[in-house]
Every structure is written in structure tokens, then in C-alpha cells.
């Protein structure tokens, strides 16, 4: 019997696993910079597993960017993919491509105890959409709908590229500072790993400070060590995330709950839980009361996107 393969490909890393018995097996992580194409990385993975070309019956790849047509360009990496060429090269019968945050959303259906923390208390409404949002290499936004018993639909979108919302004079000054540097300021401009650095530089410029840090890791390490400037940057980052998440809840009617995912926030989870995220999340004037009882969770599960790709593949095969 041929194997099923799932992959979760972001801007920095590609994660692959075999999908057997509705579970992940043999998870491996590859740096996208080390390979010229997804086919090359998958061939390396298959070699590790002792699986020859033609040994896969179906593949589901969660990919960063809008999925449409035969050709796909990855938003935050140099990789490209042609569905037809992929299937020919790897001798695969079926390839399912889904947006990475659609996969992440589907992965929320498989969360286990201990893989998430409560940010805002509440009770999820099971018939309303849930929001999945997460800063990483970029800012991903997706939504999740329950269709019935053990069936789900993830709605893809590019919500990370909406305009960055401004809620007070300080945030307006930050927006203006960044706009002077790069032009249009999207949510992802600030709410991503690189965005954390951009936000730090903007705050330093506004306050007449000389930047000392050059990477997201340096900024978060400084914040965790109590450096006031870095703490202010992380705090503002969390407040901007709250505003963007709140906007999406209103747009989607996402009373099914909010899942905070991605690689950035878990690096400073305790600071996030104490931050002004919750206040900014519900800071919507006459609609602030809408957020009462909407639960928010910080997800710490390691391979939710991969699991979601497996859920998507299983639903496609069972349909």
C-alpha cells in the first residue's frame, strides 16, 4: 500500500510527515533555504524514510500564500511549484494544495490538553466561526467552520495584509514613522518576526534613541531580561495584535473563539499574557461589548499546520 505525505511549508521551514491512521509519523523539518524546490526537499525526506519515487498515492501541502491554478509562488520564500510538474516528478497520483493558515485552522480541531493556554476566558459558540491568527515569518489569518460531526471547513484569506489599525496618538505616530520608511503599512509589516524589528526601529526613532538590537531574537531576549525599550516594543506588538484580531472577530462574527498561533508569541508567552492584548482586542467603541465571552487561546502545539494538512487530506479522501 502506498503512503500518504503531508507538508507544512512556511517562509523559513518546511515540515513533512507521513499520514497513517489519522496521525502524523516521522516528522522532519527542513530549512527552505537549503533546497531549490519543494520537490527536492520532499525527495530528501523520502530518501530518509526509504520510500522510492512512486511510493506516494497522495500528498497534501499547506503553503504560504493564495492557492489558485497550476502554478504557485510561495509568498515568503524563493520556492515555486507547478501542480502538474510536481505530480510528474514525484510520480504522485493526487496533490492537494491548501493555504497554510487553512491547515493551521484545521489543526485546531486536533489540539490536546497542555497544547494551549487561556488568554481571555469565555465559552466558544460551536455554530459560529473561529479565528486563527499568528505572527511568524509573516502574519497568517484563517477561519474555521464546523460542518457537522467530525467535519470542518477552513476558509482561506490574506487577512495579514490588511491595513495596520491605529487606536491612539502614539500608534498614529508609529504608523507615520513606518509609512515614511516603506509606504503602505499592512498588519504584517509590524506583526511578524521582521515586523518586530521594524517596530523597534520606529519606537527608537520616535524617542530619539539609538537602536541596539538587530534581530527579533535580540529584542525578545532583551525584553525577557527587563530592558525597558524592548519591553515597550513587545507591549506595543501585543496591542497591535489585539487590534487586528479584534477587527477580524467583528468581520467574521468569530464567536467560536480565537486561536493565537505562530512562532513569535510563544517566545515571550508570559509577557504576552500580561500585556494589553486583551484590552486592545475589545477596544471597539460601541461594539466593545461584543467581545464579552469570546475565548482566546495561545496555542503552543508544535505541528498544528501539519496536523491540519492531514485532516484536510483525510477529509478529501473520505469525501
PDB file of N, CA and C in Angstrom, residues 64-66 73-76 99-101 133-134 137-142 156-165 175 182 184-192 198 244 247-248:
ATOM      1  N   UNK A  64       2.251  28.781   2.054  1.00  0.00           N
ATOM      2  CA  UNK A  64       2.067  30.171   2.468  1.00  0.00           C
ATOM      3  C   UNK A  64       1.741  31.038   1.257  1.00  0.00           C
ATOM      4  N   UNK A  65       0.486  31.383   1.109  1.00  0.00           N
ATOM      5  CA  UNK A  65       0.064  32.244   0.013  1.00  0.00           C
ATOM      6  C   UNK A  65      -1.270  31.797  -0.548  1.00  0.00           C
ATOM      7  N   UNK A  66      -1.860  32.598  -1.439  1.00  0.00           N
ATOM      8  CA  UNK A  66      -3.143  32.230  -2.053  1.00  0.00           C
ATOM      9  C   UNK A  66      -2.976  31.091  -3.044  1.00  0.00           C
ATOM     10  N   UNK A  73       3.407  30.372  -6.314  1.00  0.00           N
ATOM     11  CA  UNK A  73       4.613  31.031  -5.818  1.00  0.00           C
ATOM     12  C   UNK A  73       4.488  31.239  -4.325  1.00  0.00           C
ATOM     13  N   UNK A  74       5.477  30.788  -3.591  1.00  0.00           N
ATOM     14  CA  UNK A  74       5.463  30.938  -2.142  1.00  0.00           C
ATOM     15  C   UNK A  74       5.691  32.395  -1.771  1.00  0.00           C
ATOM     16  N   UNK A  75       4.859  32.902  -0.857  1.00  0.00           N
ATOM     17  CA  UNK A  75       4.872  34.324  -0.521  1.00  0.00           C
ATOM     18  C   UNK A  75       6.193  34.764   0.103  1.00  0.00           C
ATOM     19  N   UNK A  76       6.732  33.957   1.020  1.00  0.00           N
ATOM     20  CA  UNK A  76       7.905  34.388   1.786  1.00  0.00           C
ATOM     21  C   UNK A  76       9.129  33.503   1.584  1.00  0.00           C
ATOM     22  N   UNK A  99      -4.016  26.561   1.609  1.00  0.00           N
ATOM     23  CA  UNK A  99      -3.354  27.682   2.262  1.00  0.00           C
ATOM     24  C   UNK A  99      -2.832  27.254   3.632  1.00  0.00           C
ATOM     25  N   UNK A 100      -1.661  27.757   4.008  1.00  0.00           N
ATOM     26  CA  UNK A 100      -1.061  27.312   5.269  1.00  0.00           C
ATOM     27  C   UNK A 100      -1.921  27.637   6.481  1.00  0.00           C
ATOM     28  N   UNK A 101      -2.655  28.736   6.407  1.00  0.00           N
ATOM     29  CA  UNK A 101      -3.482  29.035   7.567  1.00  0.00           C
ATOM     30  C   UNK A 101      -4.833  28.331   7.528  1.00  0.00           C
ATOM     31  N   UNK A 133      -5.056  33.169  14.084  1.00  0.00           N
ATOM     32  CA  UNK A 133      -4.181  34.269  13.671  1.00  0.00           C
ATOM     33  C   UNK A 133      -2.822  34.091  14.314  1.00  0.00           C
ATOM     34  N   UNK A 134      -1.766  34.364  13.543  1.00  0.00           N
ATOM     35  CA  UNK A 134      -0.457  34.135  14.123  1.00  0.00           C
ATOM     36  C   UNK A 134       0.686  34.830  13.426  1.00  0.00           C
ATOM     37  N   UNK A 137       6.988  34.219  10.225  1.00  0.00           N
ATOM     38  CA  UNK A 137       7.731  34.883   9.158  1.00  0.00           C
ATOM     39  C   UNK A 137       6.876  35.979   8.538  1.00  0.00           C
ATOM     40  N   UNK A 138       5.566  35.718   8.421  1.00  0.00           N
ATOM     41  CA  UNK A 138       4.568  36.712   8.037  1.00  0.00           C
ATOM     42  C   UNK A 138       3.476  36.715   9.079  1.00  0.00           C
ATOM     43  N   UNK A 139       2.306  37.274   8.722  1.00  0.00           N
ATOM     44  CA  UNK A 139       1.146  37.223   9.611  1.00  0.00           C
ATOM     45  C   UNK A 139       0.053  36.425   8.918  1.00  0.00           C
ATOM     46  N   UNK A 140      -0.263  35.281   9.471  1.00  0.00           N
ATOM     47  CA  UNK A 140      -1.305  34.436   8.902  1.00  0.00           C
ATOM     48  C   UNK A 140      -2.634  34.656   9.593  1.00  0.00           C
ATOM     49  N   UNK A 141      -3.709  34.594   8.803  1.00  0.00           N
ATOM     50  CA  UNK A 141      -5.059  34.720   9.333  1.00  0.00           C
ATOM     51  C   UNK A 141      -5.945  33.698   8.617  1.00  0.00           C
ATOM     52  N   UNK A 142      -6.683  32.928   9.367  1.00  0.00           N
ATOM     53  CA  UNK A 142      -7.616  31.965   8.793  1.00  0.00           C
ATOM     54  C   UNK A 142      -8.834  31.840   9.672  1.00  0.00           C
ATOM     55  N   UNK A 156      -9.784  30.145   3.612  1.00  0.00           N
ATOM     56  CA  UNK A 156      -8.509  30.845   3.428  1.00  0.00           C
ATOM     57  C   UNK A 156      -8.721  32.331   3.196  1.00  0.00           C
ATOM     58  N   UNK A 157      -7.701  33.087   3.451  1.00  0.00           N
ATOM     59  CA  UNK A 157      -7.744  34.525   3.214  1.00  0.00           C
ATOM     60  C   UNK A 157      -6.359  35.110   3.354  1.00  0.00           C
ATOM     61  N   UNK A 158      -6.261  36.384   3.121  1.00  0.00           N
ATOM     62  CA  UNK A 158      -4.982  37.092   3.244  1.00  0.00           C
ATOM     63  C   UNK A 158      -5.132  38.245   4.230  1.00  0.00           C
ATOM     64  N   UNK A 159      -5.744  37.935   5.380  1.00  0.00           N
ATOM     65  CA  UNK A 159      -6.023  38.951   6.384  1.00  0.00           C
ATOM     66  C   UNK A 159      -4.798  39.579   7.011  1.00  0.00           C
ATOM     67  N   UNK A 160      -3.628  38.971   6.822  1.00  0.00           N
ATOM     68  CA  UNK A 160      -2.402  39.568   7.339  1.00  0.00           C
ATOM     69  C   UNK A 160      -1.980  40.815   6.591  1.00  0.00           C
ATOM     70  N   UNK A 161      -2.582  41.014   5.418  1.00  0.00           N
ATOM     71  CA  UNK A 161      -2.180  42.144   4.588  1.00  0.00           C
ATOM     72  C   UNK A 161      -3.184  43.300   4.632  1.00  0.00           C
ATOM     73  N   UNK A 162      -4.120  43.259   5.576  1.00  0.00           N
ATOM     74  CA  UNK A 162      -4.999  44.415   5.771  1.00  0.00           C
ATOM     75  C   UNK A 162      -4.182  45.575   6.336  1.00  0.00           C
ATOM     76  N   UNK A 163      -4.744  46.775   6.297  1.00  0.00           N
ATOM     77  CA  UNK A 163      -4.052  47.934   6.867  1.00  0.00           C
ATOM     78  C   UNK A 163      -3.850  47.753   8.371  1.00  0.00           C
ATOM     79  N   UNK A 164      -2.711  48.205   8.874  1.00  0.00           N
ATOM     80  CA  UNK A 164      -2.465  48.173  10.314  1.00  0.00           C
ATOM     81  C   UNK A 164      -3.412  49.154  11.008  1.00  0.00           C
ATOM     82  N   UNK A 165      -4.227  48.698  11.964  1.00  0.00           N
ATOM     83  CA  UNK A 165      -5.156  49.603  12.637  1.00  0.00           C
ATOM     84  C   UNK A 165      -4.454  50.477  13.669  1.00  0.00           C
ATOM     85  N   UNK A 175       2.708  54.530  13.075  1.00  0.00           N
ATOM     86  CA  UNK A 175       2.273  54.270  11.699  1.00  0.00           C
ATOM     87  C   UNK A 175       2.935  55.262  10.738  1.00  0.00           C
ATOM     88  N   UNK A 182       8.611  52.982   4.320  1.00  0.00           N
ATOM     89  CA  UNK A 182       8.295  51.930   3.338  1.00  0.00           C
ATOM     90  C   UNK A 182       7.016  52.162   2.550  1.00  0.00           C
ATOM     91  N   UNK A 184       3.036  51.878   2.190  1.00  0.00           N
ATOM     92  CA  UNK A 184       1.872  51.208   2.785  1.00  0.00           C
ATOM     93  C   UNK A 184       2.249  50.354   3.995  1.00  0.00           C
ATOM     94  N   UNK A 185       1.495  50.494   5.068  1.00  0.00           N
ATOM     95  CA  UNK A 185       1.766  49.760   6.311  1.00  0.00           C
ATOM     96  C   UNK A 185       0.647  48.744   6.530  1.00  0.00           C
ATOM     97  N   UNK A 186       0.949  47.496   6.242  1.00  0.00           N
ATOM     98  CA  UNK A 186      -0.008  46.416   6.489  1.00  0.00           C
ATOM     99  C   UNK A 186       0.166  45.892   7.902  1.00  0.00           C
ATOM    100  N   UNK A 187      -0.770  45.077   8.333  1.00  0.00           N
ATOM    101  CA  UNK A 187      -0.640  44.448   9.649  1.00  0.00           C
ATOM    102  C   UNK A 187       0.637  43.619   9.719  1.00  0.00           C
ATOM    103  N   UNK A 188       0.927  42.879   8.648  1.00  0.00           N
ATOM    104  CA  UNK A 188       2.120  42.033   8.624  1.00  0.00           C
ATOM    105  C   UNK A 188       3.408  42.839   8.701  1.00  0.00           C
ATOM    106  N   UNK A 189       3.355  44.102   8.255  1.00  0.00           N
ATOM    107  CA  UNK A 189       4.521  44.976   8.326  1.00  0.00           C
ATOM    108  C   UNK A 189       5.081  45.050   9.735  1.00  0.00           C
ATOM    109  N   UNK A 190       4.191  44.983  10.722  1.00  0.00           N
ATOM    110  CA  UNK A 190       4.591  45.059  12.128  1.00  0.00           C
ATOM    111  C   UNK A 190       4.463  43.710  12.815  1.00  0.00           C
ATOM    112  N   UNK A 191       3.412  42.959  12.503  1.00  0.00           N
ATOM    113  CA  UNK A 191       3.099  41.730  13.236  1.00  0.00           C
ATOM    114  C   UNK A 191       3.719  40.505  12.563  1.00  0.00           C
ATOM    115  N   UNK A 192       5.034  40.434  12.651  1.00  0.00           N
ATOM    116  CA  UNK A 192       5.821  39.323  12.118  1.00  0.00           C
ATOM    117  C   UNK A 192       7.188  39.406  12.768  1.00  0.00           C
ATOM    118  N   UNK A 198      11.132  46.148  12.834  1.00  0.00           N
ATOM    119  CA  UNK A 198      10.664  47.418  12.260  1.00  0.00           C
ATOM    120  C   UNK A 198       9.985  48.269  13.336  1.00  0.00           C
ATOM    121  N   UNK A 244      -5.804  43.937  15.552  1.00  0.00           N
ATOM    122  CA  UNK A 244      -6.032  43.188  14.310  1.00  0.00           C
ATOM    123  C   UNK A 244      -6.941  41.995  14.571  1.00  0.00           C
ATOM    124  N   UNK A 247     -10.523  43.202  15.038  1.00  0.00           N
ATOM    125  CA  UNK A 247     -11.137  43.555  13.754  1.00  0.00           C
ATOM    126  C   UNK A 247     -11.640  42.313  13.022  1.00  0.00           C
ATOM    127  N   UNK A 248     -10.834  41.257  13.050  1.00  0.00           N
ATOM    128  CA  UNK A 248     -11.226  40.026  12.373  1.00  0.00           C
ATOM    129  C   UNK A 248     -12.415  39.350  13.045  1.00  0.00           C
TER     130      UNK A 248
END
